[in-house]
Short mmCIF file of N, CA and C in Angstrom, two decimals:
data_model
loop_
_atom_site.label_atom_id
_atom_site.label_comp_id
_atom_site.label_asym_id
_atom_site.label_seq_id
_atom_site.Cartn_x
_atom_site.Cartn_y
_atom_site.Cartn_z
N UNK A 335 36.45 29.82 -21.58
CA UNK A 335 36.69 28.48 -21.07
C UNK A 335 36.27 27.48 -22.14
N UNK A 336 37.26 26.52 -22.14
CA UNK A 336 37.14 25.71 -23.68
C UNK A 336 36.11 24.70 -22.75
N UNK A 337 35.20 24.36 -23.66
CA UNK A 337 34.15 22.91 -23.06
C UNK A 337 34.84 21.73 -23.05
N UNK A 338 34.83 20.87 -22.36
CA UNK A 338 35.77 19.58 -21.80
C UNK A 338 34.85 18.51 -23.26
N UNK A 339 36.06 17.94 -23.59
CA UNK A 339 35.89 16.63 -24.33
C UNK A 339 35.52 15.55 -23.74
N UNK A 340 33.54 14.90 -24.36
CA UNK A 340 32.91 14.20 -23.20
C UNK A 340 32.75 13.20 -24.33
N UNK A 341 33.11 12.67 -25.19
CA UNK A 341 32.98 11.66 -26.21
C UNK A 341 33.23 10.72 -25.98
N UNK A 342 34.35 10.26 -24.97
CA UNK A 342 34.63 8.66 -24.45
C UNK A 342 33.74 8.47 -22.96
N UNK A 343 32.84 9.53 -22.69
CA UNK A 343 32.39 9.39 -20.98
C UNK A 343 30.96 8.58 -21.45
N UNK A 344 31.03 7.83 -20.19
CA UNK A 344 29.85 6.91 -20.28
C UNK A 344 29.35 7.23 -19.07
N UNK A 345 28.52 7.46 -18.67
CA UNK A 345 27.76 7.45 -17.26
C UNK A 345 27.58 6.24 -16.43
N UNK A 346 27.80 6.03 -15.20
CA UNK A 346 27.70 5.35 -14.36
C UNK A 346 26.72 4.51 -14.62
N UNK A 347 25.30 5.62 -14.77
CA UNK A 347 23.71 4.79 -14.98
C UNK A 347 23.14 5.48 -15.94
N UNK A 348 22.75 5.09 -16.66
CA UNK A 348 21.90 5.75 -17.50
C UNK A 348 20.68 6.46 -16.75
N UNK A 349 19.95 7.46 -17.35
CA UNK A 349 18.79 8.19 -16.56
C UNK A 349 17.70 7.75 -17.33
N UNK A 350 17.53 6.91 -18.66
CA UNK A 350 16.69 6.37 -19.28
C UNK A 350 16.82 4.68 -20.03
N UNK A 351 15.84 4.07 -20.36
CA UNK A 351 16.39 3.03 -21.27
C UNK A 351 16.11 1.68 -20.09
N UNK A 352 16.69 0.44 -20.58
CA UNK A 352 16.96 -0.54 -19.99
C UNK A 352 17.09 -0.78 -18.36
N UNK A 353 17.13 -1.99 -17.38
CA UNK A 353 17.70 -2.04 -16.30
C UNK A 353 19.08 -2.14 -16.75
N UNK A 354 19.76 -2.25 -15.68
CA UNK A 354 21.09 -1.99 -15.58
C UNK A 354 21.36 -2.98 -14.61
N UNK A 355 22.61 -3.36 -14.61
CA UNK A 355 22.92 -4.36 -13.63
C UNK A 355 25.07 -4.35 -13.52
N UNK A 356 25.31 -3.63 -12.48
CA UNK A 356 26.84 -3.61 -12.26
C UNK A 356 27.74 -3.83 -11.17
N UNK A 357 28.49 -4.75 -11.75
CA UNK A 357 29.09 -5.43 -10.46
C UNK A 357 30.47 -5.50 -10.50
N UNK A 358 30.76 -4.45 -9.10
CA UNK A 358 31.97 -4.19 -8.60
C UNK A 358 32.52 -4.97 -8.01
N UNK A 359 33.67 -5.03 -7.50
CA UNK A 359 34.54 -5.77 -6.52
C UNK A 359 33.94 -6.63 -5.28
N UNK A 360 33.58 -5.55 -4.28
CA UNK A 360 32.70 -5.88 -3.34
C UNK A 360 31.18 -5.31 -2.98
N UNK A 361 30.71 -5.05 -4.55
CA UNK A 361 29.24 -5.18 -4.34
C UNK A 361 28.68 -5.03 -5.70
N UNK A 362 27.44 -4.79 -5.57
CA UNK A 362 26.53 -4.64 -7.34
C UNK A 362 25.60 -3.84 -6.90
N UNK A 363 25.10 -3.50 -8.35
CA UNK A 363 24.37 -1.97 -8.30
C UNK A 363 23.44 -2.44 -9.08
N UNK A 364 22.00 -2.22 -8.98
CA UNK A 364 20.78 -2.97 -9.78
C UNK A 364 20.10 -2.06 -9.85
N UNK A 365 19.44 -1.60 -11.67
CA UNK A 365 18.81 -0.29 -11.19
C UNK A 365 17.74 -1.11 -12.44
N UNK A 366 16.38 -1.12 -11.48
CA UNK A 366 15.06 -1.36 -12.41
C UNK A 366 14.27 -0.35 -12.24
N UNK A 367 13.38 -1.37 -12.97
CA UNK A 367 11.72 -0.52 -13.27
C UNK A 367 11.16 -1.54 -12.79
N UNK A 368 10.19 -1.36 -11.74
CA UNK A 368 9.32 -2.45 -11.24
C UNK A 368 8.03 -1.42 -11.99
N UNK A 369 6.71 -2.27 -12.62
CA UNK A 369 6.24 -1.67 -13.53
C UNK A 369 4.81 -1.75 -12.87
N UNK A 370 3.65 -0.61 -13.23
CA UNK A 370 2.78 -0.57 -11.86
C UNK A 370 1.95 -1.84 -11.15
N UNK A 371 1.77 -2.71 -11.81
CA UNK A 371 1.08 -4.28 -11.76
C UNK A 371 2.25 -5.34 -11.08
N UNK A 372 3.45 -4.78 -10.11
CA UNK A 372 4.46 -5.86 -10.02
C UNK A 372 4.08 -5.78 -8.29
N UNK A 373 4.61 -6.92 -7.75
CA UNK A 373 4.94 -6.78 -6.84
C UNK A 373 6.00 -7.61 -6.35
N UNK A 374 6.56 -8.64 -5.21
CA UNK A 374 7.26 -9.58 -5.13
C UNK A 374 6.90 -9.98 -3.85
N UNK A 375 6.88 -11.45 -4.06
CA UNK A 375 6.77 -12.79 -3.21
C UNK A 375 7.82 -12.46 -2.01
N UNK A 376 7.05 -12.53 -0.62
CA UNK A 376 8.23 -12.12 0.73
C UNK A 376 9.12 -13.58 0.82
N UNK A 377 10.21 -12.93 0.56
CA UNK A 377 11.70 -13.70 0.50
C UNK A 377 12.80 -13.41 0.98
N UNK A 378 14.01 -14.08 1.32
CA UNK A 378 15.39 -13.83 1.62
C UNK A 378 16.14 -13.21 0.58
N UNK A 379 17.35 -12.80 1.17
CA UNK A 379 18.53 -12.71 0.32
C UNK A 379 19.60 -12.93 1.79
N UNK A 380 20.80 -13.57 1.16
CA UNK A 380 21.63 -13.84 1.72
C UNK A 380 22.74 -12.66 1.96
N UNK A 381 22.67 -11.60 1.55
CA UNK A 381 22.99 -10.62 1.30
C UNK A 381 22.60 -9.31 1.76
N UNK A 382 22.83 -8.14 2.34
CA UNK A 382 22.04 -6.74 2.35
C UNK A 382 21.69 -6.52 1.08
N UNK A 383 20.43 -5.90 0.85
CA UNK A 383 20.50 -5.08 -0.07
C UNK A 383 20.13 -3.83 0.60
N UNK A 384 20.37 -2.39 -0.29
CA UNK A 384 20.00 -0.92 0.22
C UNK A 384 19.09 -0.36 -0.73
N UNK A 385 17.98 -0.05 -0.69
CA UNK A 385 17.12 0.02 -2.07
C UNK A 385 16.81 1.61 -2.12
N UNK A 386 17.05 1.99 -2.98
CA UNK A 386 16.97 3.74 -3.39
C UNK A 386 15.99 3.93 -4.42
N UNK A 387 14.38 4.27 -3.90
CA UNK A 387 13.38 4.92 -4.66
C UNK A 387 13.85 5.74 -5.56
N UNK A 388 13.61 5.56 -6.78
CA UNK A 388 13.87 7.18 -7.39
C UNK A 388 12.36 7.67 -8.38
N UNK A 389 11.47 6.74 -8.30
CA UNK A 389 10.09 7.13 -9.17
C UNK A 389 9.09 5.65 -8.12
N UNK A 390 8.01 6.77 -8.56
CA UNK A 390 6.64 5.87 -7.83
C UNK A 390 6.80 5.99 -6.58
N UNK A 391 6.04 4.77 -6.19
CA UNK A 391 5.16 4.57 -4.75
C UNK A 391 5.04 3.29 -4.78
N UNK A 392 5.81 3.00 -3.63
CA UNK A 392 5.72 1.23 -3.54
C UNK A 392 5.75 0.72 -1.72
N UNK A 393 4.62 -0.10 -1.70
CA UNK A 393 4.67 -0.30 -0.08
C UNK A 393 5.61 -1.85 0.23
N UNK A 394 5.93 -1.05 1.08
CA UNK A 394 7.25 -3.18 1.63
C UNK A 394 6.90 -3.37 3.18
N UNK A 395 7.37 -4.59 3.03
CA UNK A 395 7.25 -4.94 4.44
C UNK A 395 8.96 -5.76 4.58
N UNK A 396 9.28 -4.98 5.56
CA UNK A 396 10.57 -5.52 6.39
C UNK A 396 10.59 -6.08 7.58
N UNK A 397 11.19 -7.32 7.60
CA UNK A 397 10.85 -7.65 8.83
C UNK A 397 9.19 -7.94 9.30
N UNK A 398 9.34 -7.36 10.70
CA UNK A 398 7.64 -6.74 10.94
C UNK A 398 7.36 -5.08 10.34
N UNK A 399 7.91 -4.63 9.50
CA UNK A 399 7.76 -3.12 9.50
C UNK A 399 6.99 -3.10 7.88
N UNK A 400 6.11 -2.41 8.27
CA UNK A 400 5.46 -2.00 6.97
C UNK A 400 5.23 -0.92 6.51
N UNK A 401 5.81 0.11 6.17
CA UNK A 401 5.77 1.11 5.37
C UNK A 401 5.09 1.72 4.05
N UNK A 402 5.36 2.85 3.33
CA UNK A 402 5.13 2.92 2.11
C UNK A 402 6.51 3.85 1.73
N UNK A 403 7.01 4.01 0.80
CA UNK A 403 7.95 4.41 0.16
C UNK A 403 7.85 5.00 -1.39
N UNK A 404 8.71 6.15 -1.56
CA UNK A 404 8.69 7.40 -2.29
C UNK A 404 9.44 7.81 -2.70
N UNK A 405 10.10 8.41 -4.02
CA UNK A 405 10.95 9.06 -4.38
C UNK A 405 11.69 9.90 -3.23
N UNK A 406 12.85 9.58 -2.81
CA UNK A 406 14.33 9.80 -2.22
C UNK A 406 14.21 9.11 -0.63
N UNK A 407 13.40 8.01 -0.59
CA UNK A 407 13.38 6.90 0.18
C UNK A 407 14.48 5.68 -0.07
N UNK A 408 15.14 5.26 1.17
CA UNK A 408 15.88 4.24 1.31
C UNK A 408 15.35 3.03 2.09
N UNK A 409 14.96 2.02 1.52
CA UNK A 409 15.20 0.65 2.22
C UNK A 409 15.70 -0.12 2.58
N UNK A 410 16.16 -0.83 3.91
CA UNK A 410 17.32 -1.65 3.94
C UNK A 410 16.69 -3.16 4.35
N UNK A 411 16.93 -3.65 3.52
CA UNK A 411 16.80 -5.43 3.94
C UNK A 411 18.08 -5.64 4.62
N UNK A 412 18.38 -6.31 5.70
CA UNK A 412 19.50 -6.86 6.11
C UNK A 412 19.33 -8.46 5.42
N UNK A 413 21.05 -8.80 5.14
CA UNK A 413 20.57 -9.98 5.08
C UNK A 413 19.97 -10.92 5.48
N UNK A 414 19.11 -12.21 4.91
CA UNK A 414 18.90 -13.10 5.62
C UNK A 414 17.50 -12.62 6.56
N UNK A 415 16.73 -11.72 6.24
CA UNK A 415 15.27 -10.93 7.01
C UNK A 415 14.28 -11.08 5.65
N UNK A 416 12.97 -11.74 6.23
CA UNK A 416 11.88 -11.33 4.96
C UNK A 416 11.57 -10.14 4.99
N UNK A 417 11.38 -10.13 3.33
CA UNK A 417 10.71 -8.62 2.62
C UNK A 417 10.02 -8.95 1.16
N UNK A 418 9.07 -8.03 1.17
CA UNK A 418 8.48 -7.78 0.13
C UNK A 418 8.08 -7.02 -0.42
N UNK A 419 7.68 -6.46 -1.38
CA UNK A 419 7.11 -5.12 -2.19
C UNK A 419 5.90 -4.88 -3.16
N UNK A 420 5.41 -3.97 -3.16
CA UNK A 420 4.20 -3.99 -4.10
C UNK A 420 4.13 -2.53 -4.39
N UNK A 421 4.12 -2.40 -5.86
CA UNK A 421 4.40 -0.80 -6.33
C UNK A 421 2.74 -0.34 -6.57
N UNK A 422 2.53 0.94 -5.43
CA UNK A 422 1.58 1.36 -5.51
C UNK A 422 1.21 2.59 -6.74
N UNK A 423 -0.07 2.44 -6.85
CA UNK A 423 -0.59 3.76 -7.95
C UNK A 423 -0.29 2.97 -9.52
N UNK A 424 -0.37 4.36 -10.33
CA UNK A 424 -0.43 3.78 -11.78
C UNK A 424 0.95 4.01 -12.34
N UNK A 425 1.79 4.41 -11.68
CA UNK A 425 3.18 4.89 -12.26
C UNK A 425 4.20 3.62 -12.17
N UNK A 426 5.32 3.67 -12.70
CA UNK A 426 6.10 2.47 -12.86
C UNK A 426 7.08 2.83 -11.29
N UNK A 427 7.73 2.14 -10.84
CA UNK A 427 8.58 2.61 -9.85
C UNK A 427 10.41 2.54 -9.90
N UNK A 428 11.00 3.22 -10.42
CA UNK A 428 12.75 2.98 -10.68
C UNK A 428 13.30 2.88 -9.50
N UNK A 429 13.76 1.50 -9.25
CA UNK A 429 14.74 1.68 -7.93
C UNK A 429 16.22 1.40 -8.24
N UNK A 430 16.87 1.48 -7.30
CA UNK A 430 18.45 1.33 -7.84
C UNK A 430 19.14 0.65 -6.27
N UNK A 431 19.33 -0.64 -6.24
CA UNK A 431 19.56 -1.64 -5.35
C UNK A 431 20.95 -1.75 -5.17
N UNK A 432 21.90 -1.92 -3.92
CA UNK A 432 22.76 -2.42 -3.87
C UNK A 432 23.31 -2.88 -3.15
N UNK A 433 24.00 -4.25 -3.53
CA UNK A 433 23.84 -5.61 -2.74
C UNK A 433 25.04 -5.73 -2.19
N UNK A 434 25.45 -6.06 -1.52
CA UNK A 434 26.62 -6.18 -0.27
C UNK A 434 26.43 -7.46 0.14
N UNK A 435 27.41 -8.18 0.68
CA UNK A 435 28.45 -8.51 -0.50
C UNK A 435 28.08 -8.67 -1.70
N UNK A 436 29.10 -8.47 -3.16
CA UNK A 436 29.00 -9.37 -4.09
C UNK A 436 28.34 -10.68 -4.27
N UNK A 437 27.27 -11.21 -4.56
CA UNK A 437 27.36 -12.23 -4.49
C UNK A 437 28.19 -12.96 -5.42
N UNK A 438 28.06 -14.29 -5.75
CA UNK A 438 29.06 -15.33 -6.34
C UNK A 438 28.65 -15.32 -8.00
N UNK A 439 29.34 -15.09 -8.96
CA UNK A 439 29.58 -14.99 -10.02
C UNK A 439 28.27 -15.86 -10.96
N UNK A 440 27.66 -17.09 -10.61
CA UNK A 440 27.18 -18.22 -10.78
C UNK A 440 25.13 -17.19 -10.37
N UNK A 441 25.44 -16.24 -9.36
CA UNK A 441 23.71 -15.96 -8.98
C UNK A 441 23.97 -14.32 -9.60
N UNK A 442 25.08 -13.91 -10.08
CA UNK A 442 24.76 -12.26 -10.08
C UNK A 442 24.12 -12.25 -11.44
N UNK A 443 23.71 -11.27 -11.39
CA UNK A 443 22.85 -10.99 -12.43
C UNK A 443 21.46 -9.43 -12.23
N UNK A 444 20.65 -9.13 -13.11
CA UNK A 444 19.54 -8.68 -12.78
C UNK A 444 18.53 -8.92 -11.83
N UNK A 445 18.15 -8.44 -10.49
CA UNK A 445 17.50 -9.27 -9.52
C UNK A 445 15.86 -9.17 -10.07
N UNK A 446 15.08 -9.97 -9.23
CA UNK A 446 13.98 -9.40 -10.00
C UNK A 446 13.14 -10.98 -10.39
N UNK A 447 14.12 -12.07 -9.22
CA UNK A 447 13.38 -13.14 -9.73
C UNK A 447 11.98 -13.56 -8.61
N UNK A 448 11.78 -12.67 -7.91
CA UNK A 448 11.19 -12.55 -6.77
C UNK A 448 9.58 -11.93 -7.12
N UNK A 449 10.01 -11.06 -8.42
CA UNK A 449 8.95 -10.34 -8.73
C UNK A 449 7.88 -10.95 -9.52
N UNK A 450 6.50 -10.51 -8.89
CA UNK A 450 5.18 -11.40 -9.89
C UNK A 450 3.96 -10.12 -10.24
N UNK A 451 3.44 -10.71 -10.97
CA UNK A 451 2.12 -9.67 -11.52
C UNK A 451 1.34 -9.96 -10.63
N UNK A 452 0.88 -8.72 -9.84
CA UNK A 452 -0.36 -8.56 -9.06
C UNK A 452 -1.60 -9.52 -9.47
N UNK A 453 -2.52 -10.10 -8.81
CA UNK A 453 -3.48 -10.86 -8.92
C UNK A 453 -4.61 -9.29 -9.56
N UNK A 454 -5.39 -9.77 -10.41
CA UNK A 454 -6.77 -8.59 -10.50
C UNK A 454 -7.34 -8.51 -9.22
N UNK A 455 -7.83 -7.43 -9.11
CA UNK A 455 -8.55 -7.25 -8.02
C UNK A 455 -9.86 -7.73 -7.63
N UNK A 456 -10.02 -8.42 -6.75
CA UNK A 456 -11.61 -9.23 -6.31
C UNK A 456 -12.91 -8.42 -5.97
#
């Protein structure tokens, strides 16, 4: 069996390197590193997002629901519901987000403006 010619294939996501940020028709695909000192300010989105753990330990609060979350964990913000996050332990956390609808050409981008450095501890 001859090996298939993979020289023009690009992968969807990379498995290393940079965030990523890709936006389809009717939605976008956001894949970070929230890094172990991050967390984010409880906020809206006008939008669902579906958030897919793939490294670390990070606790959120949805809604009233407070959890902790783990590699092959899903989160769902509905739109328009507060949430927030805080990546637990010493490891970085890779998630890979995706937002429904599209938003508007003018806000898409890398999300991540939500996110702040943990205060030191008291």
């Amino acid at each position: 069996m001859t090996a298939p010619d993979i020289t023009a294939y690009h992968p969807f996501m990379e498995t290393a390197g940079e965030d990523e940020h890709i936006v389809l028709e009717d939605c976008e695909i956001d894949a970070r590193t929230h890094d172990p000192d991050k967390a984010s300010e409880l906020h809206t989105h006008a939008e669902t997002h579906v958030i897919f753990v793939r490294t670390g330990e990070m606790h959120w609060t949805v809604g009233d629901d407070e959890f902790n979350a783990a590699p092959g964990d899903t989160i769902v913000t509905p739109a328009n519901t507060e949430h927030k996050f805080e990546v637990v332990g010493d490891d970085p956390s890779k998630t890979v987000c995706l937002i429904a609808p599209a938003r508007s050409p003018e806000d898409q981008g890398p999300s991540g403006t939500h996110e702040i450095t943990k205060p030191d501890e008291v």
